Amino acid sequence: MTRPNALVDSISSLSSPRETLEARPGEIPSRAVTVNFQGGRSGRLDMAIPRSAVWADVLDSLRQTNEPVYVEIDPATNAITELLLPREVRVGAIAPTDTGDAVEVELMISQARHYLRRTNPDFQQLLNTLQSAQEEGIPVLVTETLDGYEIIDVQSLPKPPLEGIEVPPPVSRAPAPTPVTLQKAQEIFNLLKDQTCNPMSAPPPCIPFLYPDDGCWGRAHEMCRLMLANGVQPQKVWIYAGSVLRAATQNNPSCKVQWGWHVAPTLLVSTGGSPEIYVIDPSLFLSPVRQTIWFDVQGDPSATLVPSDASVFYRSRSGFVEYDPNYTQTQQVLTTYRNQLKLRSASSVGSPPYSSCVWKVKAIAARCLSKNPPISVKRDIYVRVSPQALTLRQQLAVILSRC
């Protein structure tokens, strides 16, 4: 099984941009697509396999943006049997896990937790490449499994030319936010939630809320752009794990995600007394929620909250900030995770949300809403509760013990 990690040169059988991809509902394209990679390698996509239309779409997206792709090709048939998205990243901390069966690798910028398993036959070689990149401060191209964030390939990149330290451009500090009503906050939340992607096609400019695993900084910046365009002044809140952030979600096959950090926009909301900070996070909630609740559901009492202006695109744990005033990096992040959402949806686990997770997320939401009664969806939380659990209280006890 050969594993090219290269740029897509052409997709020969697509005579028009979406000729094969726009089959009628229930119709499976019958012909094969040949994908040519720079360097002379090629592979075939059998369009009789349902996932191939999505893979062709993702490959064409990567071709247009000149982004690399990782594919596995069967040498006997030349069929592409696996497609993953490598990312150019810098390497932060590398540390053994508590169980000793892997090392955890910090990849910047990424909120997810990444692992290199000792069972990987190339473990030492991959670890050496990661450690060299860490020591030299240079980027590498890292490929991971579709689910689980297990590192399976690391490629060195040419060393960038020596440059002076780049100082971010000055960004004027936004005015203090004016409080909005809870109704207005809900209207803004609904406007943003309506931008969510169809998981199989994920056309731009949709926001991939259904892929909560990673990419929060891009989603948050795009949400802030839309909020500003609709006349409200958001800020952001960053949460950094003391140990690990764990959040229940019906949009991951394992019913939860684990993060090292997370970020979302906030609004100052008038609730009758002193204004309160509410978080706008459609990747986790159905409505705006108080900041204390957003903190609580991520399952790490030792975590730290840090507020910032909406203008901050990325903030490291140490306080280094990056800006993206033209939203070019934001669009790159959104494109990456739209493609990840499409690949997951075309895999054996299918498209989110996952029905097996619904009762778990509803139980968590019920606990949150008991602290936040003004939200209108409270009644729906109790609908279709898992028949395997005797009471909502028992469900909560089980879920909270696993968070």
mmCIF file of N, CA and C in Angstrom, residues 282-342:
data_model
loop_
_atom_site.group_PDB
_atom_site.id
_atom_site.type_symbol
_atom_site.label_atom_id
_atom_site.label_comp_id
_atom_site.label_asym_id
_atom_site.label_seq_id
_atom_site.Cartn_x
_atom_site.Cartn_y
_atom_site.Cartn_z
ATOM 1 N N PRO A 282 -22.617 27.637 19.294
ATOM 2 C CA PRO A 282 -23.463 26.607 18.690
ATOM 3 C C PRO A 282 -22.803 25.239 18.564
ATOM 4 N N SER A 283 -21.485 25.144 18.756
ATOM 5 C CA SER A 283 -20.839 23.832 18.711
ATOM 6 C C SER A 283 -21.158 23.011 19.954
ATOM 7 N N LEU A 284 -21.630 23.671 21.027
ATOM 8 C CA LEU A 284 -21.928 22.973 22.279
ATOM 9 C C LEU A 284 -23.378 23.130 22.738
ATOM 10 N N PHE A 285 -24.030 24.227 22.378
ATOM 11 C CA PHE A 285 -25.324 24.546 22.973
ATOM 12 C C PHE A 285 -26.374 24.883 21.921
ATOM 13 N N LEU A 286 -27.631 24.888 22.375
ATOM 14 C CA LEU A 286 -28.760 25.249 21.539
ATOM 15 C C LEU A 286 -29.164 26.704 21.719
ATOM 16 N N SER A 287 -28.557 27.407 22.652
ATOM 17 C CA SER A 287 -28.925 28.764 22.996
ATOM 18 C C SER A 287 -27.733 29.457 23.641
ATOM 19 N N PRO A 288 -27.794 30.779 23.802
ATOM 20 C CA PRO A 288 -26.776 31.453 24.605
ATOM 21 C C PRO A 288 -26.812 30.931 26.038
ATOM 22 N N VAL A 289 -25.646 30.819 26.675
ATOM 23 C CA VAL A 289 -25.601 30.344 28.060
ATOM 24 C C VAL A 289 -24.679 31.243 28.874
ATOM 25 N N ARG A 290 -24.942 31.295 30.155
ATOM 26 C CA ARG A 290 -24.060 32.044 31.045
ATOM 27 C C ARG A 290 -22.647 31.474 30.977
ATOM 28 N N GLN A 291 -21.670 32.350 31.143
ATOM 29 C CA GLN A 291 -20.279 31.926 31.060
ATOM 30 C C GLN A 291 -19.959 30.843 32.078
ATOM 31 N N THR A 292 -20.565 30.898 33.250
ATOM 32 C CA THR A 292 -20.310 29.881 34.267
ATOM 33 C C THR A 292 -20.751 28.502 33.802
ATOM 34 N N ILE A 293 -21.832 28.447 33.044
ATOM 35 C CA ILE A 293 -22.328 27.165 32.534
ATOM 36 C C ILE A 293 -21.405 26.643 31.436
ATOM 37 N N TRP A 294 -20.999 27.535 30.544
ATOM 38 C CA TRP A 294 -20.071 27.149 29.476
ATOM 39 C C TRP A 294 -18.795 26.572 30.078
ATOM 40 N N PHE A 295 -18.301 27.196 31.141
ATOM 41 C CA PHE A 295 -17.122 26.686 31.849
ATOM 42 C C PHE A 295 -17.411 25.311 32.434
ATOM 43 N N ASP A 296 -18.550 25.162 33.067
ATOM 44 C CA ASP A 296 -18.867 23.956 33.824
ATOM 45 C C ASP A 296 -18.960 22.726 32.935
ATOM 46 N N VAL A 297 -19.587 22.856 31.736
ATOM 47 C CA VAL A 297 -19.819 21.661 30.923
ATOM 48 C C VAL A 297 -18.543 21.133 30.287
ATOM 49 N N GLN A 298 -17.456 21.869 30.368
ATOM 50 C CA GLN A 298 -16.213 21.375 29.780
ATOM 51 C C GLN A 298 -15.398 20.526 30.753
ATOM 52 N N GLY A 299 -15.961 20.321 31.951
ATOM 53 C CA GLY A 299 -15.518 19.240 32.817
ATOM 54 C C GLY A 299 -14.157 19.366 33.462
ATOM 55 N N ASP A 300 -13.598 20.571 33.574
ATOM 56 C CA ASP A 300 -12.282 20.732 34.187
ATOM 57 C C ASP A 300 -12.337 21.883 35.185
ATOM 58 N N PRO A 301 -12.596 21.602 36.465
ATOM 59 C CA PRO A 301 -12.674 22.673 37.462
ATOM 60 C C PRO A 301 -11.392 23.478 37.604
ATOM 61 N N SER A 302 -10.253 22.921 37.167
ATOM 62 C CA SER A 302 -8.980 23.622 37.288
ATOM 63 C C SER A 302 -8.657 24.481 36.065
ATOM 64 N N ALA A 303 -9.579 24.550 35.103
ATOM 65 C CA ALA A 303 -9.351 25.341 33.895
ATOM 66 C C ALA A 303 -9.330 26.834 34.226
ATOM 67 N N THR A 304 -8.776 27.607 33.308
ATOM 68 C CA THR A 304 -8.647 29.058 33.472
ATOM 69 C C THR A 304 -9.392 29.774 32.359
ATOM 70 N N LEU A 305 -10.152 30.820 32.716
ATOM 71 C CA LEU A 305 -10.848 31.653 31.738
ATOM 72 C C LEU A 305 -10.085 32.953 31.530
ATOM 73 N N VAL A 306 -9.967 33.381 30.268
ATOM 74 C CA VAL A 306 -9.321 34.656 29.933
ATOM 75 C C VAL A 306 -10.179 35.362 28.885
ATOM 76 N N PRO A 307 -10.645 36.597 29.167
ATOM 77 C CA PRO A 307 -11.405 37.336 28.157
ATOM 78 C C PRO A 307 -10.469 38.048 27.188
ATOM 79 N N SER A 308 -10.991 38.398 26.010
ATOM 80 C CA SER A 308 -10.221 39.194 25.052
ATOM 81 C C SER A 308 -11.173 39.969 24.165
ATOM 82 N N ASP A 309 -10.610 40.914 23.408
ATOM 83 C CA ASP A 309 -11.365 41.588 22.359
ATOM 84 C C ASP A 309 -11.777 40.574 21.292
ATOM 85 N N ALA A 310 -12.782 40.949 20.536
ATOM 86 C CA ALA A 310 -13.177 40.132 19.390
ATOM 87 C C ALA A 310 -12.109 40.134 18.310
ATOM 88 N N SER A 311 -11.227 41.132 18.306
ATOM 89 C CA SER A 311 -10.206 41.253 17.265
ATOM 90 C C SER A 311 -9.108 40.205 17.373
ATOM 91 N N VAL A 312 -8.975 39.550 18.523
ATOM 92 C CA VAL A 312 -7.907 38.558 18.709
ATOM 93 C C VAL A 312 -8.303 37.259 18.017
ATOM 94 N N PHE A 313 -7.527 36.880 16.998
ATOM 95 C CA PHE A 313 -7.804 35.663 16.233
ATOM 96 C C PHE A 313 -7.355 34.423 16.997
ATOM 97 N N TYR A 314 -6.154 34.487 17.582
ATOM 98 C CA TYR A 314 -5.609 33.364 18.349
ATOM 99 C C TYR A 314 -4.876 33.917 19.548
ATOM 100 N N ARG A 315 -5.047 33.259 20.682
ATOM 101 C CA ARG A 315 -4.323 33.616 21.898
ATOM 102 C C ARG A 315 -3.744 32.346 22.495
ATOM 103 N N SER A 316 -2.424 32.320 22.682
ATOM 104 C CA SER A 316 -1.792 31.151 23.280
ATOM 105 C C SER A 316 -2.002 31.165 24.791
ATOM 106 N N ARG A 317 -1.719 30.047 25.401
ATOM 107 C CA ARG A 317 -1.832 29.946 26.851
ATOM 108 C C ARG A 317 -0.923 30.962 27.553
ATOM 109 N N SER A 318 0.216 31.252 26.938
ATOM 110 C CA SER A 318 1.163 32.183 27.552
ATOM 111 C C SER A 318 0.806 33.645 27.303
ATOM 112 N N GLY A 319 -0.189 33.879 26.423
ATOM 113 C CA GLY A 319 -0.619 35.248 26.189
ATOM 114 C C GLY A 319 -0.203 35.836 24.856
ATOM 115 N N PHE A 320 0.534 35.089 24.022
ATOM 116 C CA PHE A 320 0.874 35.574 22.685
ATOM 117 C C PHE A 320 -0.389 35.631 21.844
ATOM 118 N N VAL A 321 -0.585 36.728 21.118
ATOM 119 C CA VAL A 321 -1.802 36.868 20.317
ATOM 120 C C VAL A 321 -1.471 37.070 18.846
ATOM 121 N N GLU A 322 -2.397 36.627 18.000
ATOM 122 C CA GLU A 322 -2.339 36.853 16.564
ATOM 123 C C GLU A 322 -3.656 37.481 16.133
ATOM 124 N N TYR A 323 -3.583 38.299 15.063
ATOM 125 C CA TYR A 323 -4.762 38.962 14.550
ATOM 126 C C TYR A 323 -5.010 38.534 13.107
ATOM 127 N N ASP A 324 -6.241 38.626 12.673
ATOM 128 C CA ASP A 324 -6.608 38.309 11.298
ATOM 129 C C ASP A 324 -7.655 39.323 10.839
ATOM 130 N N PRO A 325 -7.240 40.579 10.694
ATOM 131 C CA PRO A 325 -8.221 41.636 10.405
ATOM 132 C C PRO A 325 -8.943 41.470 9.075
ATOM 133 N N ASN A 326 -8.318 40.780 8.121
ATOM 134 C CA ASN A 326 -8.948 40.589 6.807
ATOM 135 C C ASN A 326 -9.650 39.236 6.682
ATOM 136 N N TYR A 327 -9.598 38.435 7.734
ATOM 137 C CA TYR A 327 -10.294 37.138 7.797
ATOM 138 C C TYR A 327 -9.764 36.131 6.771
ATOM 139 N N THR A 328 -8.532 36.305 6.309
ATOM 140 C CA THR A 328 -7.981 35.338 5.365
ATOM 141 C C THR A 328 -7.625 34.026 6.064
ATOM 142 N N GLN A 329 -6.984 34.106 7.240
ATOM 143 C CA GLN A 329 -6.684 32.882 7.986
ATOM 144 C C GLN A 329 -7.967 32.211 8.466
ATOM 145 N N THR A 330 -8.945 33.026 8.811
ATOM 146 C CA THR A 330 -10.233 32.481 9.248
ATOM 147 C C THR A 330 -10.824 31.593 8.169
ATOM 148 N N GLN A 331 -10.803 32.071 6.931
ATOM 149 C CA GLN A 331 -11.387 31.287 5.842
ATOM 150 C C GLN A 331 -10.592 30.003 5.596
ATOM 151 N N GLN A 332 -9.281 30.048 5.783
ATOM 152 C CA GLN A 332 -8.474 28.834 5.630
ATOM 153 C C GLN A 332 -8.846 27.795 6.683
ATOM 154 N N VAL A 333 -9.037 28.249 7.922
ATOM 155 C CA VAL A 333 -9.430 27.329 8.997
ATOM 156 C C VAL A 333 -10.801 26.719 8.704
ATOM 157 N N LEU A 334 -11.741 27.552 8.290
ATOM 158 C CA LEU A 334 -13.089 27.051 8.011
ATOM 159 C C LEU A 334 -13.067 26.043 6.863
ATOM 160 N N THR A 335 -12.256 26.307 5.832
ATOM 161 C CA THR A 335 -12.163 25.371 4.710
ATOM 162 C C THR A 335 -11.617 24.027 5.164
ATOM 163 N N THR A 336 -10.568 24.058 6.006
ATOM 164 C CA THR A 336 -9.978 22.812 6.511
ATOM 165 C C THR A 336 -11.013 21.963 7.225
ATOM 166 N N TYR A 337 -11.798 22.577 8.109
ATOM 167 C CA TYR A 337 -12.700 21.778 8.924
ATOM 168 C C TYR A 337 -14.040 21.499 8.239
ATOM 169 N N ARG A 338 -14.365 22.246 7.184
ATOM 170 C CA ARG A 338 -15.469 21.812 6.320
ATOM 171 C C ARG A 338 -15.086 20.499 5.643
ATOM 172 N N ASN A 339 -13.840 20.431 5.156
ATOM 173 C CA ASN A 339 -13.384 19.205 4.508
ATOM 174 C C ASN A 339 -13.317 18.041 5.495
ATOM 175 N N GLN A 340 -12.872 18.305 6.729
ATOM 176 C CA GLN A 340 -12.856 17.244 7.740
ATOM 177 C C GLN A 340 -14.273 16.740 8.017
ATOM 178 N N LEU A 341 -15.233 17.657 8.084
ATOM 179 C CA LEU A 341 -16.627 17.270 8.309
ATOM 180 C C LEU A 341 -17.130 16.397 7.170
ATOM 181 N N LYS A 342 -16.797 16.753 5.940
ATOM 182 C CA LYS A 342 -17.241 15.952 4.792
ATOM 183 C C LYS A 342 -16.627 14.553 4.820
#
